[in-house]
XYZ file of C-alpha atoms in Angstrom:
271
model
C 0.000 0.000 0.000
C 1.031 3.330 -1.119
C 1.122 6.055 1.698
C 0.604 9.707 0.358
C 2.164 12.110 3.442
C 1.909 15.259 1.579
C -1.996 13.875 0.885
C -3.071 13.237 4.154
C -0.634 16.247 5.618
C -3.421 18.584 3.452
C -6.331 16.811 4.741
C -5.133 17.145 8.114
C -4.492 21.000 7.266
C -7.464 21.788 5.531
C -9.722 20.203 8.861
C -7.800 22.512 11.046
C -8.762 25.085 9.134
C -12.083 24.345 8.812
C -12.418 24.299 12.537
C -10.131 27.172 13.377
C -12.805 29.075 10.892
C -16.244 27.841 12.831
C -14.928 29.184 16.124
C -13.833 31.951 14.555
C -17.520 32.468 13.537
C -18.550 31.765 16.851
C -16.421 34.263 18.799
C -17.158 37.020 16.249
C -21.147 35.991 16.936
C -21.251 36.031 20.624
C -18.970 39.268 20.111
C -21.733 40.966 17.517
C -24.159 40.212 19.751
C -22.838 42.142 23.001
C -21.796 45.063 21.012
C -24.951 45.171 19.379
C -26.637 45.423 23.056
C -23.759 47.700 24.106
C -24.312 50.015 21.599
C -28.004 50.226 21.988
C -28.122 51.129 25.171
C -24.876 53.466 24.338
C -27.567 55.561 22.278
C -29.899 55.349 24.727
C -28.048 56.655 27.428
C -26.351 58.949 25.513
C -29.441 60.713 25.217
C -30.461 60.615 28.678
C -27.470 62.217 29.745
C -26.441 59.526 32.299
C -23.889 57.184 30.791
C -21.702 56.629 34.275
C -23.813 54.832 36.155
C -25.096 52.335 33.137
C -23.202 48.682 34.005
C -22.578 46.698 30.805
C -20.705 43.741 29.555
C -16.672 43.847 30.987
C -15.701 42.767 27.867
C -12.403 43.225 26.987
C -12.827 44.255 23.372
C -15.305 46.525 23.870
C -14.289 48.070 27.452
C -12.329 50.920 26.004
C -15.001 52.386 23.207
C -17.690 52.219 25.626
C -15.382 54.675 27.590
C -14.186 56.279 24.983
C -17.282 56.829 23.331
C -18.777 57.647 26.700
C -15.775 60.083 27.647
C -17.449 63.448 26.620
C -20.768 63.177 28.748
C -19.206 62.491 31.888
C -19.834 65.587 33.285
C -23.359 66.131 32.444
C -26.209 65.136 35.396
C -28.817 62.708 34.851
C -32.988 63.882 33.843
C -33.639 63.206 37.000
C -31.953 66.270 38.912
C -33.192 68.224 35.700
C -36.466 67.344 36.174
C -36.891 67.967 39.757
C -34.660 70.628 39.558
C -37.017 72.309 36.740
C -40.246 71.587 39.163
C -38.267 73.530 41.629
C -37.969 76.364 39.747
C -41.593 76.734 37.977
C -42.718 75.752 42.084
C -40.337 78.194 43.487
C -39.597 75.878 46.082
C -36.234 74.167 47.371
C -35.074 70.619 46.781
C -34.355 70.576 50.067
C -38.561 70.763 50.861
C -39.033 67.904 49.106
C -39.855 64.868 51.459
C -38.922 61.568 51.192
C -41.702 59.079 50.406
C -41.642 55.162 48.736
C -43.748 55.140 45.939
C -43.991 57.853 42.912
C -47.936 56.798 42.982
C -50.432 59.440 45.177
C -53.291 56.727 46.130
C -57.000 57.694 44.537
C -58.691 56.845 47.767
C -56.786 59.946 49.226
C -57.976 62.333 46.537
C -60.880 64.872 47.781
C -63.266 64.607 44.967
C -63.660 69.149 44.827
C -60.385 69.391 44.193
C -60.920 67.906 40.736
C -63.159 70.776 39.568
C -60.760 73.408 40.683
C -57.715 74.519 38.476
C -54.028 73.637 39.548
C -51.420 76.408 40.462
C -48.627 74.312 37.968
C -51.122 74.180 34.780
C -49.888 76.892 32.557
C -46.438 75.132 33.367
C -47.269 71.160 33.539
C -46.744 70.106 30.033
C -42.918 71.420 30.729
C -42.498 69.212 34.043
C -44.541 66.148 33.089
C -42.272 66.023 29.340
C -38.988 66.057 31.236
C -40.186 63.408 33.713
C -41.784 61.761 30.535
C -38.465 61.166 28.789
C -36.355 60.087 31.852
C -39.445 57.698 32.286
C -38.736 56.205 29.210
C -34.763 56.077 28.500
C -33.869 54.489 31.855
C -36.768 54.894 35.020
C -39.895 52.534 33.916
C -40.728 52.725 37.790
C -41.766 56.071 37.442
C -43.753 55.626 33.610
C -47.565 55.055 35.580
C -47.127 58.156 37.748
C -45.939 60.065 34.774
C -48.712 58.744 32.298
C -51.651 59.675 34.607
C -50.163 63.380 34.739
C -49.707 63.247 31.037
C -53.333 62.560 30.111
C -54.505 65.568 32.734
C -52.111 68.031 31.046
C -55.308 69.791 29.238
C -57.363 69.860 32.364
C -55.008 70.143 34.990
C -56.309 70.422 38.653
C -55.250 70.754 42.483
C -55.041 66.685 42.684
C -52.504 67.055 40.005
C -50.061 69.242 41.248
C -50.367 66.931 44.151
C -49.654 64.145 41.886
C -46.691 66.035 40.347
C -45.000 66.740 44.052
C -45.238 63.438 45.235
C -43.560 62.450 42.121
C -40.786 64.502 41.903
C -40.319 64.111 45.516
C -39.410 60.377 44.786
C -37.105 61.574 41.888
C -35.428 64.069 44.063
C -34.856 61.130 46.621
C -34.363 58.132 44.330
C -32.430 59.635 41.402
C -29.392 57.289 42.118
C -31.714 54.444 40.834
C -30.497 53.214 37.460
C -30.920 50.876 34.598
C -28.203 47.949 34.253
C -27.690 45.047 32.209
C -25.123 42.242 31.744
C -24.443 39.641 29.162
C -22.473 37.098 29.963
C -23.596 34.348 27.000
C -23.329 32.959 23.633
C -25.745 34.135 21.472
C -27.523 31.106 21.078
C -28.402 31.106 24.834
C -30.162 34.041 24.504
C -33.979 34.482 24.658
C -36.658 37.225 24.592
C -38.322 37.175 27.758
C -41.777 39.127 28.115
C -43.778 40.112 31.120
C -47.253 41.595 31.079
C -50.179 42.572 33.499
C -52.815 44.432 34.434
C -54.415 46.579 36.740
C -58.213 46.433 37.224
C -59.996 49.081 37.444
C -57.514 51.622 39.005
C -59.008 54.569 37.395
C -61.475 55.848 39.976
C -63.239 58.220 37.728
C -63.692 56.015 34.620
C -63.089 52.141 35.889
C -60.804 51.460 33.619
C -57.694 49.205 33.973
C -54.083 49.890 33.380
C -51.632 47.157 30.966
C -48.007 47.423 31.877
C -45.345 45.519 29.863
C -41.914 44.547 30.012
C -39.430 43.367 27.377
C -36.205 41.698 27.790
C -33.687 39.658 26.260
C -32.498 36.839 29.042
C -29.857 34.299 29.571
C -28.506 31.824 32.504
C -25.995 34.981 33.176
C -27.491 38.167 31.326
C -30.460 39.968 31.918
C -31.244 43.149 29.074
C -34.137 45.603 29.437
C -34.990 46.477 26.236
C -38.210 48.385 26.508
C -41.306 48.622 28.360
C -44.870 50.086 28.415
C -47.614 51.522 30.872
C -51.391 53.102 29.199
C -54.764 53.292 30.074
C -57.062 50.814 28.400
C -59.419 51.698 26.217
C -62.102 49.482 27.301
C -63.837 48.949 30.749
C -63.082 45.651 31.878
C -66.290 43.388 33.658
C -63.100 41.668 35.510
C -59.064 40.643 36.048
C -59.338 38.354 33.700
C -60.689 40.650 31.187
C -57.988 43.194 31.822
C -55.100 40.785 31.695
C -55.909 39.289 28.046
C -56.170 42.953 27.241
C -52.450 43.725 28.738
C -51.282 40.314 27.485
C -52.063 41.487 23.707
C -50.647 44.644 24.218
C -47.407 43.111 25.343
C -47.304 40.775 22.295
C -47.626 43.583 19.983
C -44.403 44.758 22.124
C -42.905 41.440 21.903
C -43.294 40.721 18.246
C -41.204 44.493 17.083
C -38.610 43.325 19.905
C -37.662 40.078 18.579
C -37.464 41.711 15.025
C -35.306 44.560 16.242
C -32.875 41.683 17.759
C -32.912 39.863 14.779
C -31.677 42.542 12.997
C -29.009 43.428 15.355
C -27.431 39.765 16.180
C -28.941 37.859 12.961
C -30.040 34.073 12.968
C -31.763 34.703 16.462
C-alpha cells in the first residue's frame, strides 16, 4: 500500500482550518451580539445624559469604546436632577422641601373629589415638568412611567389633585435619582432568549373604571439579563373583571414582543 504524506498532511491541514474558521464564527457571533446590546443602550443613554452609572458587559474588546465613546458626557447630570430641579424652579420651592416618600404613585382613595373641579397652580407650566419626567421615564426609570402617564393625560385639564400628583412624584425623583438601569451579558448568542412580562391593573381609574396594561421586554440568559423596553397606558375598554384586563395587557405586550424580537434579529442575525 502506497502512503501519500503530503496527501493526508493537506487533509489534516485543511480540517484545522475548517475548525479554526467555525470558532472563529462563533467568537465574532457572541462578540456581535454584546456590542450590538452595548451600543443600543450606548444611544440610549447617551441621550439621557447619564452614561456613568449604566453597568454593561466587561468585555475586553469593547471596554475601552464604551469609555471612549462615553468620555465626553461624563460631566453632564442625569434627567432626574433636571427634572426635579425644573419643578423647583416653575414651584419656586427648594429641593431641600421635598420629602422623602416610597412610591412615585399618590393613592385615589386619598384624593378629595372638589379638588378635581378646581384649576391647579402648575397648569400653565405642567406640560414642561410632566415632558422632562416623561423622557427620563422612558430612557432608563420605567418605575416612574404610571405616575408620569396619569399626569400626562390631565395636562389639558389640569387640577389641584394634580399638582399633588406632580409633588409626590418629583419628591421620589429628588430622593431616588441614584436608581439606574443595568444590564449584563455574559452568554453565547444562542443562549439568549426574549423574555416578556405583562399585566394588568383592574380598574384603578377611579373616575372612569378602567384598567391599566403594563409591559416589560427583555432579552435573558442563565448569566445576562437586558431591558430592552417597556410600556404603561390606560385601556381603552372597561373591563367586567381581572381576567378581562389581563388578556387585554397580554395582547398589548405581544404587539411589544413581536417588534422586539425583530429589532434583535436585525441586530445579532439568525436569532
Amino acid at each position: 500500500m502506497t502512503v501519500y504524506p503530503k496527501l493526508w498532511t493537506n487533509k489534516i491541514s485543511m480540517s484545522t482550518k475548517v475548525i479554526a474558521r467555525q470558532r472563529h464564527l462563533e467568537k465574532r457571533k457572541r462578540s456581535n451580539c454584546r456590542k450590538a446590546i452595548q451600543y443600543f443602550y450606548l444611544f440610549q443613554t447617551v441621550a439621557g445624559k447619564n452614561p456613568k452609572h449604566l453597568i454593561l458587559a466587561k468585555s475586553k474588546s469593547s471596554k475601552n469604546k464604551f469609555k471612549a465613546a462615553t468620555k465626553g458626557w461624563q460631566y453632564m447630570c442625569g434627567h432626574s436632577k433636571e427634572a426635579v430641579q425644573h419643578y423647583c424652579t416653575c414651584a419656586g420651592i427648594s429641593p431641600d422641601s421635598l420629602r422623602k416618600v416610597k412610591t412615585p404613585n399618590l393613592d385615589d382613595h386619598e384624593v378629595n373629589p372638589a379638588e378635581l373641579e378646581l384649576t391647579g397652580e402648575l397648569s400653565s407650566q405642567s406640560a414642561s415638568i410632566v415632558l422632562k419626567a416623561l423622557y427620563t421615564a422612558r430612557m432608563n426609570r420605567p418605575d416612574i412611567l404610571h405616575a408620569v402617564n396619569i399626569l400626562a393625560r390631565e395636562v389639558t385639564r389640569w387640577s389641584k389633585v394634580c399638582d399633588r400628583r406632580l409633588h409626590r412624584l418629583l419628591c421620589y425623583l429628588h430622593h431616588h435619582s441614584h436608581y439606574v438601569l443595568t444590564c449584563f451579558v455574559g452568554d453565547d448568542v444562542s443562549n439568549l432568549r426574549l423574555a416578556l412580562y405583562s399585566d394588568a391593573s383592574f380598574a384603578d381609574d377611579l373616575q372612569t373604571s378602567k384598567s391599566c396594561t403594563g409591559a416589560f421586554l427583555a432579552v435573558v440568559g442563565p448569566r445576562s439579563f437586558v431591558p430592552l423596553t417597556w410600556i404603561c397606558k390606560k385601556q381603552s375598554a372597561v373591563s367586567h373583571s381581572s381576567t378581562e384586563a389581563e388578556v387585554i395587557a397580554l395582547d398589548t405586550a405581544v404587539r411589544v414582543g413581536d417588534s422586539g424580537f425583530f429589532i434583535l434579529r436585525q441586530c445579532v442575525g439568525g436569532v
